[in-house]
Short mmCIF file of C-alpha atoms and ligand atoms in Angstrom, two decimals:
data_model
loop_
_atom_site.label_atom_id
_atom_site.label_comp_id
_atom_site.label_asym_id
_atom_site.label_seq_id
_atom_site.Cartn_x
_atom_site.Cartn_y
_atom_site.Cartn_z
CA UNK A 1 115.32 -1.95 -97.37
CA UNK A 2 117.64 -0.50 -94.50
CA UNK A 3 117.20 3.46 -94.30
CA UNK A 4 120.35 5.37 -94.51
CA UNK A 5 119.33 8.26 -92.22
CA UNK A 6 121.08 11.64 -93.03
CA UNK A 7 120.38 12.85 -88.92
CA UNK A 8 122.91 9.69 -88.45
CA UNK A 9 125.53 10.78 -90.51
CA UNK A 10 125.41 14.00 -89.47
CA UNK A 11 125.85 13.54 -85.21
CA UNK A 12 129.30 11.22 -86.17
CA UNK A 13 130.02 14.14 -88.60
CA UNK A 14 129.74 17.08 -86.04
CA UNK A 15 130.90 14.97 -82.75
CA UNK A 16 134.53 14.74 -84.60
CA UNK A 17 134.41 18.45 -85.78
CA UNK A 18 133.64 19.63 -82.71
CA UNK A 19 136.35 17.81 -81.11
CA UNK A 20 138.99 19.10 -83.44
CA UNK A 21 137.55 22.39 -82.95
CA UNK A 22 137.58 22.37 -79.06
CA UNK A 23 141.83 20.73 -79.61
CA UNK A 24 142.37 23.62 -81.53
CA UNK A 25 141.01 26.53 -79.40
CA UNK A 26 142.11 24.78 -75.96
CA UNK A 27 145.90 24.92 -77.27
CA UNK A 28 144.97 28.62 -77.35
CA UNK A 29 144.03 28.81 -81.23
CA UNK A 30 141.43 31.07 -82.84
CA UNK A 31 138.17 29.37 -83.64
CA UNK A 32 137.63 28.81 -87.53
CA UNK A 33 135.43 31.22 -88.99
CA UNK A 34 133.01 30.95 -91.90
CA UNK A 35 131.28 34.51 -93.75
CA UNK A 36 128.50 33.91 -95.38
CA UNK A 37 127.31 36.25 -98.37
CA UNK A 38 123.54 36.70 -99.13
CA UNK A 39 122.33 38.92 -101.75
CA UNK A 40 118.53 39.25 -101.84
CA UNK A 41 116.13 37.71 -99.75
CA UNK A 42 115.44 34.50 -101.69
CA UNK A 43 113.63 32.53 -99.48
CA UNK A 44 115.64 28.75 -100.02
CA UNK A 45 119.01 30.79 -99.70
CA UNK A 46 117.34 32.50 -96.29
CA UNK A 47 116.57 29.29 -94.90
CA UNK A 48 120.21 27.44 -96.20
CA UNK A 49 121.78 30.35 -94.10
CA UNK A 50 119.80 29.77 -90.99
CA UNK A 51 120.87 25.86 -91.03
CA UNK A 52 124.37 26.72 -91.83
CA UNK A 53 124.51 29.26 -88.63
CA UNK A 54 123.19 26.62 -86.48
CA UNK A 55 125.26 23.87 -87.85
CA UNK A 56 128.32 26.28 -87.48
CA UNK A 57 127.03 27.04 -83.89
CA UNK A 58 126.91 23.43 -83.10
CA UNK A 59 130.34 22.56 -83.48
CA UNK A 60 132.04 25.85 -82.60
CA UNK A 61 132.36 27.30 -85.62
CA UNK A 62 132.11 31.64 -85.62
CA UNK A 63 130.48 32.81 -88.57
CA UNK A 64 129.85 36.07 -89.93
CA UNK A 65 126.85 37.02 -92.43
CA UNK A 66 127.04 39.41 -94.73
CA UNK A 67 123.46 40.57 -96.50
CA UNK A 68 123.70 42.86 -100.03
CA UNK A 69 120.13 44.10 -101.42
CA UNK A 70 119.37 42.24 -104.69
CA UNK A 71 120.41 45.54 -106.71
CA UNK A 72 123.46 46.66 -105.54
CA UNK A 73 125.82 47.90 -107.49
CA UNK A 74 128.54 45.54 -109.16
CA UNK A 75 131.35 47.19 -108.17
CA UNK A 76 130.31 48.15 -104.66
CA UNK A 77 129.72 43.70 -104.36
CA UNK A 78 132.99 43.16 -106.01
CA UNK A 79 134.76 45.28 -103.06
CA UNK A 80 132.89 44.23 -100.81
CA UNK A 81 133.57 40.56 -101.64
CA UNK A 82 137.78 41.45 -102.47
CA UNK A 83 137.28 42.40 -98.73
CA UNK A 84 136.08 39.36 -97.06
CA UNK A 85 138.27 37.80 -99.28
CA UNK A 86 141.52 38.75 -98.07
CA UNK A 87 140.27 39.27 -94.22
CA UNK A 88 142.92 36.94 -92.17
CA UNK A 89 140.36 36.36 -89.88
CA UNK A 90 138.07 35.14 -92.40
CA UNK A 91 139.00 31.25 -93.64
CA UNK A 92 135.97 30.39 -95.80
CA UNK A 93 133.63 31.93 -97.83
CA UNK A 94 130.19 30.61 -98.36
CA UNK A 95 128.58 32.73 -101.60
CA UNK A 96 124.62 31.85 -101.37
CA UNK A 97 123.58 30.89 -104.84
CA UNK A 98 122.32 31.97 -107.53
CA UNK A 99 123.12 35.37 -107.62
CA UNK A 100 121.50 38.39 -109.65
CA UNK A 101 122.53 37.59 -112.78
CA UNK A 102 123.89 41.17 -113.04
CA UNK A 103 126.80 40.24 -110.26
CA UNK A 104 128.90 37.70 -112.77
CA UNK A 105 128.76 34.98 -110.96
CA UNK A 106 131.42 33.44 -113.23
CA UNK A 107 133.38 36.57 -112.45
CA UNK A 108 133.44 35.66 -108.88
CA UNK A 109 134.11 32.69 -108.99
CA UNK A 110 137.14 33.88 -110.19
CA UNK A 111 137.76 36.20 -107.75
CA UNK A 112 137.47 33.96 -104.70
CA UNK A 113 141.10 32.92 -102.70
CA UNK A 114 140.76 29.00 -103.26
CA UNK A 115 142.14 28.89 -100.22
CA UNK A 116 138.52 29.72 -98.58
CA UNK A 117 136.08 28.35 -101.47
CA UNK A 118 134.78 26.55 -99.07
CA UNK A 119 132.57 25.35 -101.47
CA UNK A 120 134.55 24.52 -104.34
CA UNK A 121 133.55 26.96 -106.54
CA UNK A 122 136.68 28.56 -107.97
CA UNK A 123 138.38 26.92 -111.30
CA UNK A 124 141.72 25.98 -109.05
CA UNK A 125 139.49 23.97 -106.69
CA UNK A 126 137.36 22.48 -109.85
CA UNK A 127 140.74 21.37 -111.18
CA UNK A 128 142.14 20.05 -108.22
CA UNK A 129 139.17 17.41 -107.66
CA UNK A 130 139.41 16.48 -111.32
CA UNK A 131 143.31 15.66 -110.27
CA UNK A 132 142.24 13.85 -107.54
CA UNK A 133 144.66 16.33 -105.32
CA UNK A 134 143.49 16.44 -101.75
CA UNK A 135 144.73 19.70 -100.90
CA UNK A 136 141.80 21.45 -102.65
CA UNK A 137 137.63 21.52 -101.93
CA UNK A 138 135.10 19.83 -103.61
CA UNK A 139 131.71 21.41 -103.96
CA UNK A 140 129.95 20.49 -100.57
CA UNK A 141 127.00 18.16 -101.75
CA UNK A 142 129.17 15.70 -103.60
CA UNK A 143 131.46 15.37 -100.75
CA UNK A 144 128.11 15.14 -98.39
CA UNK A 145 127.21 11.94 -100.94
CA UNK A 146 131.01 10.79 -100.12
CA UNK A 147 130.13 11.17 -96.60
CA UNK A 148 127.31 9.24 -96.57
CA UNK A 149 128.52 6.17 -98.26
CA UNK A 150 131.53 6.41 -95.76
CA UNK A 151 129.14 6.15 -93.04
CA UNK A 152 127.33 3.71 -94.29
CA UNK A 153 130.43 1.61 -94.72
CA UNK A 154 130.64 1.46 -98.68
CA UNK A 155 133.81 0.38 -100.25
CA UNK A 156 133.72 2.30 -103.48
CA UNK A 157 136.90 0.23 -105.19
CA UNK A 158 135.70 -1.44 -108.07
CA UNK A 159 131.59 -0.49 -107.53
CA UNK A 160 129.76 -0.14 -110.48
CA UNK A 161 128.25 3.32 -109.88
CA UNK A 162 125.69 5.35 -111.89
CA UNK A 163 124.94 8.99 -111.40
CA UNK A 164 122.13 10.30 -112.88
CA UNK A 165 123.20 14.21 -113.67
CA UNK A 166 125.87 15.99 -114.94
CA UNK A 167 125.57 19.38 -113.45
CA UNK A 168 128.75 21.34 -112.34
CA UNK A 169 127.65 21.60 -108.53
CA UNK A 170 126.35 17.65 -107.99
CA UNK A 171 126.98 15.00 -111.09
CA UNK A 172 129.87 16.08 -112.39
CA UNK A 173 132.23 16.70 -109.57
CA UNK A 174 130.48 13.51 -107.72
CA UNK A 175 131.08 11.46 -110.83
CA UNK A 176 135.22 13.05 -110.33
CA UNK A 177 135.49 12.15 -106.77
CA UNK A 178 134.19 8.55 -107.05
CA UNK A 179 136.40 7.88 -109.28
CA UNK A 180 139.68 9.46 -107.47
CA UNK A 181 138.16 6.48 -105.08
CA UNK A 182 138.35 3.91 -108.09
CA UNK A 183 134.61 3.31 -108.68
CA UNK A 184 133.33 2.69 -112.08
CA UNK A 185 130.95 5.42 -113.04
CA UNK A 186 128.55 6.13 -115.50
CA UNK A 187 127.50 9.59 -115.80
CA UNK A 188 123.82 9.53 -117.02
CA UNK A 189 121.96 12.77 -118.02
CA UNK A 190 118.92 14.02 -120.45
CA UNK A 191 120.41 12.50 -123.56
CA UNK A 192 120.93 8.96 -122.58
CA UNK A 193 119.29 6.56 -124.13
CA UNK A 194 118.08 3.37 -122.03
CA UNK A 195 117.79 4.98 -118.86
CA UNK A 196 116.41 1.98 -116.86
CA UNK A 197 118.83 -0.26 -118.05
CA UNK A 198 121.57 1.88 -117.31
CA UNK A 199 120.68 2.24 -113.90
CA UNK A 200 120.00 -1.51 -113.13
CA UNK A 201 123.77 -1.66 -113.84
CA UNK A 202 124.82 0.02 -110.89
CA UNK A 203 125.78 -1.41 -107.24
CA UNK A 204 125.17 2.26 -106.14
CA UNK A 205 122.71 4.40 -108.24
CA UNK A 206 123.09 8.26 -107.14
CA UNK A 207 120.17 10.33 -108.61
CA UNK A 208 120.57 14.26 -109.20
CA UNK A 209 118.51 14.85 -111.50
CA UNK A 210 116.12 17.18 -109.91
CA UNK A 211 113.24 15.86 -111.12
CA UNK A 212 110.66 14.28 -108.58
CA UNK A 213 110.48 10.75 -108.09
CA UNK A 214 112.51 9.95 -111.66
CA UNK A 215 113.67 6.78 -110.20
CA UNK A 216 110.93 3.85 -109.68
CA UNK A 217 111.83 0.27 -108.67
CA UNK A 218 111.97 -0.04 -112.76
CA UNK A 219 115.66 1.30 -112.21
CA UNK A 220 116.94 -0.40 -109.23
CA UNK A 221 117.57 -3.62 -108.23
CA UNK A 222 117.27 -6.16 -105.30
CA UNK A 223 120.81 -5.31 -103.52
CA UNK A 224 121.10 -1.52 -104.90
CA UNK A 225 122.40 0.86 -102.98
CA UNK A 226 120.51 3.94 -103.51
CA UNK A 227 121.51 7.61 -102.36
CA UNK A 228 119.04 10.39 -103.57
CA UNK A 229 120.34 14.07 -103.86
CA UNK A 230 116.89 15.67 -104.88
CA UNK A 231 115.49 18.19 -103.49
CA UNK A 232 112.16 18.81 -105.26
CA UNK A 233 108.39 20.52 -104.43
CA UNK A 234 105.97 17.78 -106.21
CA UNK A 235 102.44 18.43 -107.78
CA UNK A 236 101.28 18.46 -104.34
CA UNK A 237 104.08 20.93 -103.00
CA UNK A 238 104.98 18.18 -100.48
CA UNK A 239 109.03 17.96 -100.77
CA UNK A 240 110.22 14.82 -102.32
CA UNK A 241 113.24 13.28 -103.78
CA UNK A 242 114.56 12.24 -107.26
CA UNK A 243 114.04 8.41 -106.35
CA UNK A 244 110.19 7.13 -105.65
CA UNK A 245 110.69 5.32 -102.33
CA UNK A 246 107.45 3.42 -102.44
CA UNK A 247 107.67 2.15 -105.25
CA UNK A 248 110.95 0.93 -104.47
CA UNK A 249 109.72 -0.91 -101.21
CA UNK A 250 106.45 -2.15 -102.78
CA UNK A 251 108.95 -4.29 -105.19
CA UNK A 252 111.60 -5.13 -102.59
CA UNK A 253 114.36 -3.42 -105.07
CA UNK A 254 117.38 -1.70 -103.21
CA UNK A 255 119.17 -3.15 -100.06
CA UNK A 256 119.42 0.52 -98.80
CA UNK A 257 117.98 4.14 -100.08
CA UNK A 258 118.37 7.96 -98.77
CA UNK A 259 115.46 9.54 -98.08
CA UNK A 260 114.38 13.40 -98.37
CA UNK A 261 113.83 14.94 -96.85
CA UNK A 262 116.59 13.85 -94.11
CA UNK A 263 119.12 12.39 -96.22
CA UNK A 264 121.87 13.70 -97.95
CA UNK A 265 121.10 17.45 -97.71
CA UNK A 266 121.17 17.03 -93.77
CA UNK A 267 124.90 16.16 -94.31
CA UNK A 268 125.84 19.00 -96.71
CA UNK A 269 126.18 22.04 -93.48
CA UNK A 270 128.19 19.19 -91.37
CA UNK A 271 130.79 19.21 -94.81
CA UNK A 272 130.62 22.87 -95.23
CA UNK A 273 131.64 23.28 -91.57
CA UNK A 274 134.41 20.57 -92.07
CA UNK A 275 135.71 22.77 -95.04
CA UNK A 276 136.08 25.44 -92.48
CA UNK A 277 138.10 23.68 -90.01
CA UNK A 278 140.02 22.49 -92.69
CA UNK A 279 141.07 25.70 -94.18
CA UNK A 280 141.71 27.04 -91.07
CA UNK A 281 144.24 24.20 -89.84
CA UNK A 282 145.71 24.82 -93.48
CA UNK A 283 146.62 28.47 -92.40
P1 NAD B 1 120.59 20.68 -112.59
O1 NAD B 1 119.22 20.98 -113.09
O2 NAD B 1 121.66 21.71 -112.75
O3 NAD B 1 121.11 19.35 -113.28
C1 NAD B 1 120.30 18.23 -113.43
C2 NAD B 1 121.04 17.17 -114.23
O4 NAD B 1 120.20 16.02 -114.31
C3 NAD B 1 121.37 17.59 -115.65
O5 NAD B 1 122.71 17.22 -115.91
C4 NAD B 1 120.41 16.78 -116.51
O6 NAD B 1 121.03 16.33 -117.73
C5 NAD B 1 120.06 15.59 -115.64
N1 NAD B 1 118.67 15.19 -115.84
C6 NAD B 1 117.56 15.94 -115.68
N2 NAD B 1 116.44 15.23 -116.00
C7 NAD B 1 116.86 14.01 -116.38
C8 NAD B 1 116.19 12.85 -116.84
N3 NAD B 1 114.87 12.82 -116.96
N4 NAD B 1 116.93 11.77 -117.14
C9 NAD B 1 118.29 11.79 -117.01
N5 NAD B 1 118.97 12.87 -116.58
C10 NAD B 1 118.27 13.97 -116.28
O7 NAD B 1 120.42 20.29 -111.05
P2 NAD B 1 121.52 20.23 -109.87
O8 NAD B 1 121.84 21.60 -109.41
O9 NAD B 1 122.60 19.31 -110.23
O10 NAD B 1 120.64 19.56 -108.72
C11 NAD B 1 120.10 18.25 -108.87
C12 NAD B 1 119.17 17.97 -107.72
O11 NAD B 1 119.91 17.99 -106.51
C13 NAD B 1 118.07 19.03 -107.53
O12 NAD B 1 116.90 18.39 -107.08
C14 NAD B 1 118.62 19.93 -106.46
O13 NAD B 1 117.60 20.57 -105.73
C15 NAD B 1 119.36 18.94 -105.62
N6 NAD B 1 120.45 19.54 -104.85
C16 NAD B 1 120.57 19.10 -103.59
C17 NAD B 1 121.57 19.61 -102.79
C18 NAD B 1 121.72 19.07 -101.40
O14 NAD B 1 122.29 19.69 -100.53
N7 NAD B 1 121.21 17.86 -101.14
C19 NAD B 1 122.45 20.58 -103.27
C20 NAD B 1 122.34 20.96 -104.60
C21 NAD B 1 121.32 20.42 -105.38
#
């Protein structure tokens, strides 16, 4: 089984960003710029933040954070956040999630210009990867998945492809976006029946499922390609994926898997940042 290594995906990812990014401030442009809103200190979003500075860093990127205590006051966010959101200098706007719950986050999702949901969290942007328009943004993990099967030199036309979830922010909008690129997908989730045999089906099984280690060489077979999205603690609190790996390679199923850590979620900064220098060309 050939290891499709996130780090990999990323360097091509970020060499061609950065280039674009250097074209655009050497012709005398300003330099995209991402804010990034934190409220609380939860310690995942803390440490999503720091990778998203450096990534931003990397490829010349300015950023600006923004950090709200976990109780502020709902109005106070909401101007705060109608602020950022019409700042000309600002082109994207990362919102760390989940927020406390008392802050809507349905509300702001609302609220956000489209035109800087970097993250493709605003209905507009939901319905524009549903239409398969191009002038929108998809949620950043999905696209990351996109990425890496790019990379790895996938043709999705015609691929049978399962995806195992059906959540708003990975399954569903992945499930949307493979099939603007004319895959056939089946959308698995809690209620399906024959899990296994559903996923033997595929040419490409995606898992995001969040649950560790779902996936076992029972649900793969010899020439799958496998991409794993899950990010999980296991009984041990070691990190681990929604796809068991060893069992996979103990049985010689897949031709080539993702692994976490160092997979997929690598890649999700490098599309965040592309987002970015996408909605500032747009301007
Ligand atoms: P979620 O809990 O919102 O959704 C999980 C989905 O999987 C649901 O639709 C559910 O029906 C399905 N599911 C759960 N258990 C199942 C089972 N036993 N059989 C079949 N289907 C099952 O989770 P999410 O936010 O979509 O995230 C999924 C995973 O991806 C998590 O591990 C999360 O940490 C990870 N994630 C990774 C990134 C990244 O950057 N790589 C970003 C977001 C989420």
């Amino acid at each position: 089984m050939e290891l499709i290594k996130g780090a990999e995906v990323v360097a091509a990812l970020n060499k061609r960003l950065a280039a674009e990014v250097e074209k655009l401030t050497e012709a005398g442009g300003r330099p995209p710029k991402l804010a990034i809103l934190r409220v609380g200190e939860q310690p995942d979003q803390v440490s999503y933040e720091r990778g998203a500075r450096k990534r931003m860093d990397k490829i010349g990127i300015s950023h600006q954070e923004y950090v709200y205590p976990a109780d502020m006051e709902k109005e106070l966010f909401y101007q705060e956040f109608d602020r950022i959101n019409v700042d000309s200098e600002t082109d994207g706007i990362l919102l760390l999630r989940p927020l406390p719950a008392h802050l809507e986050e349905k509300e702001l999702e609302r609220r956000i210009d489209p035109a800087k949901d970097v993250d493709g969290i605003s209905p507009i942007n939901q319905a524009k990867v549903m239409a398969g328009e191009k002038d929108g943004f998809a949620p950043c993990t999905p696209e990351a998945v996109i990425e890496v099967l790019e990379y790895a030199g996938v043709n999705l036309s015609g691929k049978r492809v399962t995806v195992v979830g059906r959540s708003m922010v990975v399954g569903k909008p992945l499930s949307l976006l493979l099939l603007n690129r004319h895959a056939t997908v089946t959308i698995c989730h809690t209620r399906t029946k024959d899990l296994p045999a559903e996923c033997r089906r595929a040419e490409i099984l995606i898992a995001a499922a969040g649950r560790p280690r779902l996936l076992t060489a029972e649900h793969v077979g010899e020439q799958t390609i496998v991409i794993d999205v899950g990010i999980n603690v296991d009984e041990n609190g070691k990190l681990c994926g929604d796809v068991d790996l060893a069992s996979l390679e103990a049985a010689g199923a897949a031709s080539a898997a993702t692994p976490v850590p160092g997979g997929v979620g690598t890649v999700t900064t490098s599309v965040l940042a592309k987002h970015v220098l996408e909605a500032r060309l747009r301007k």
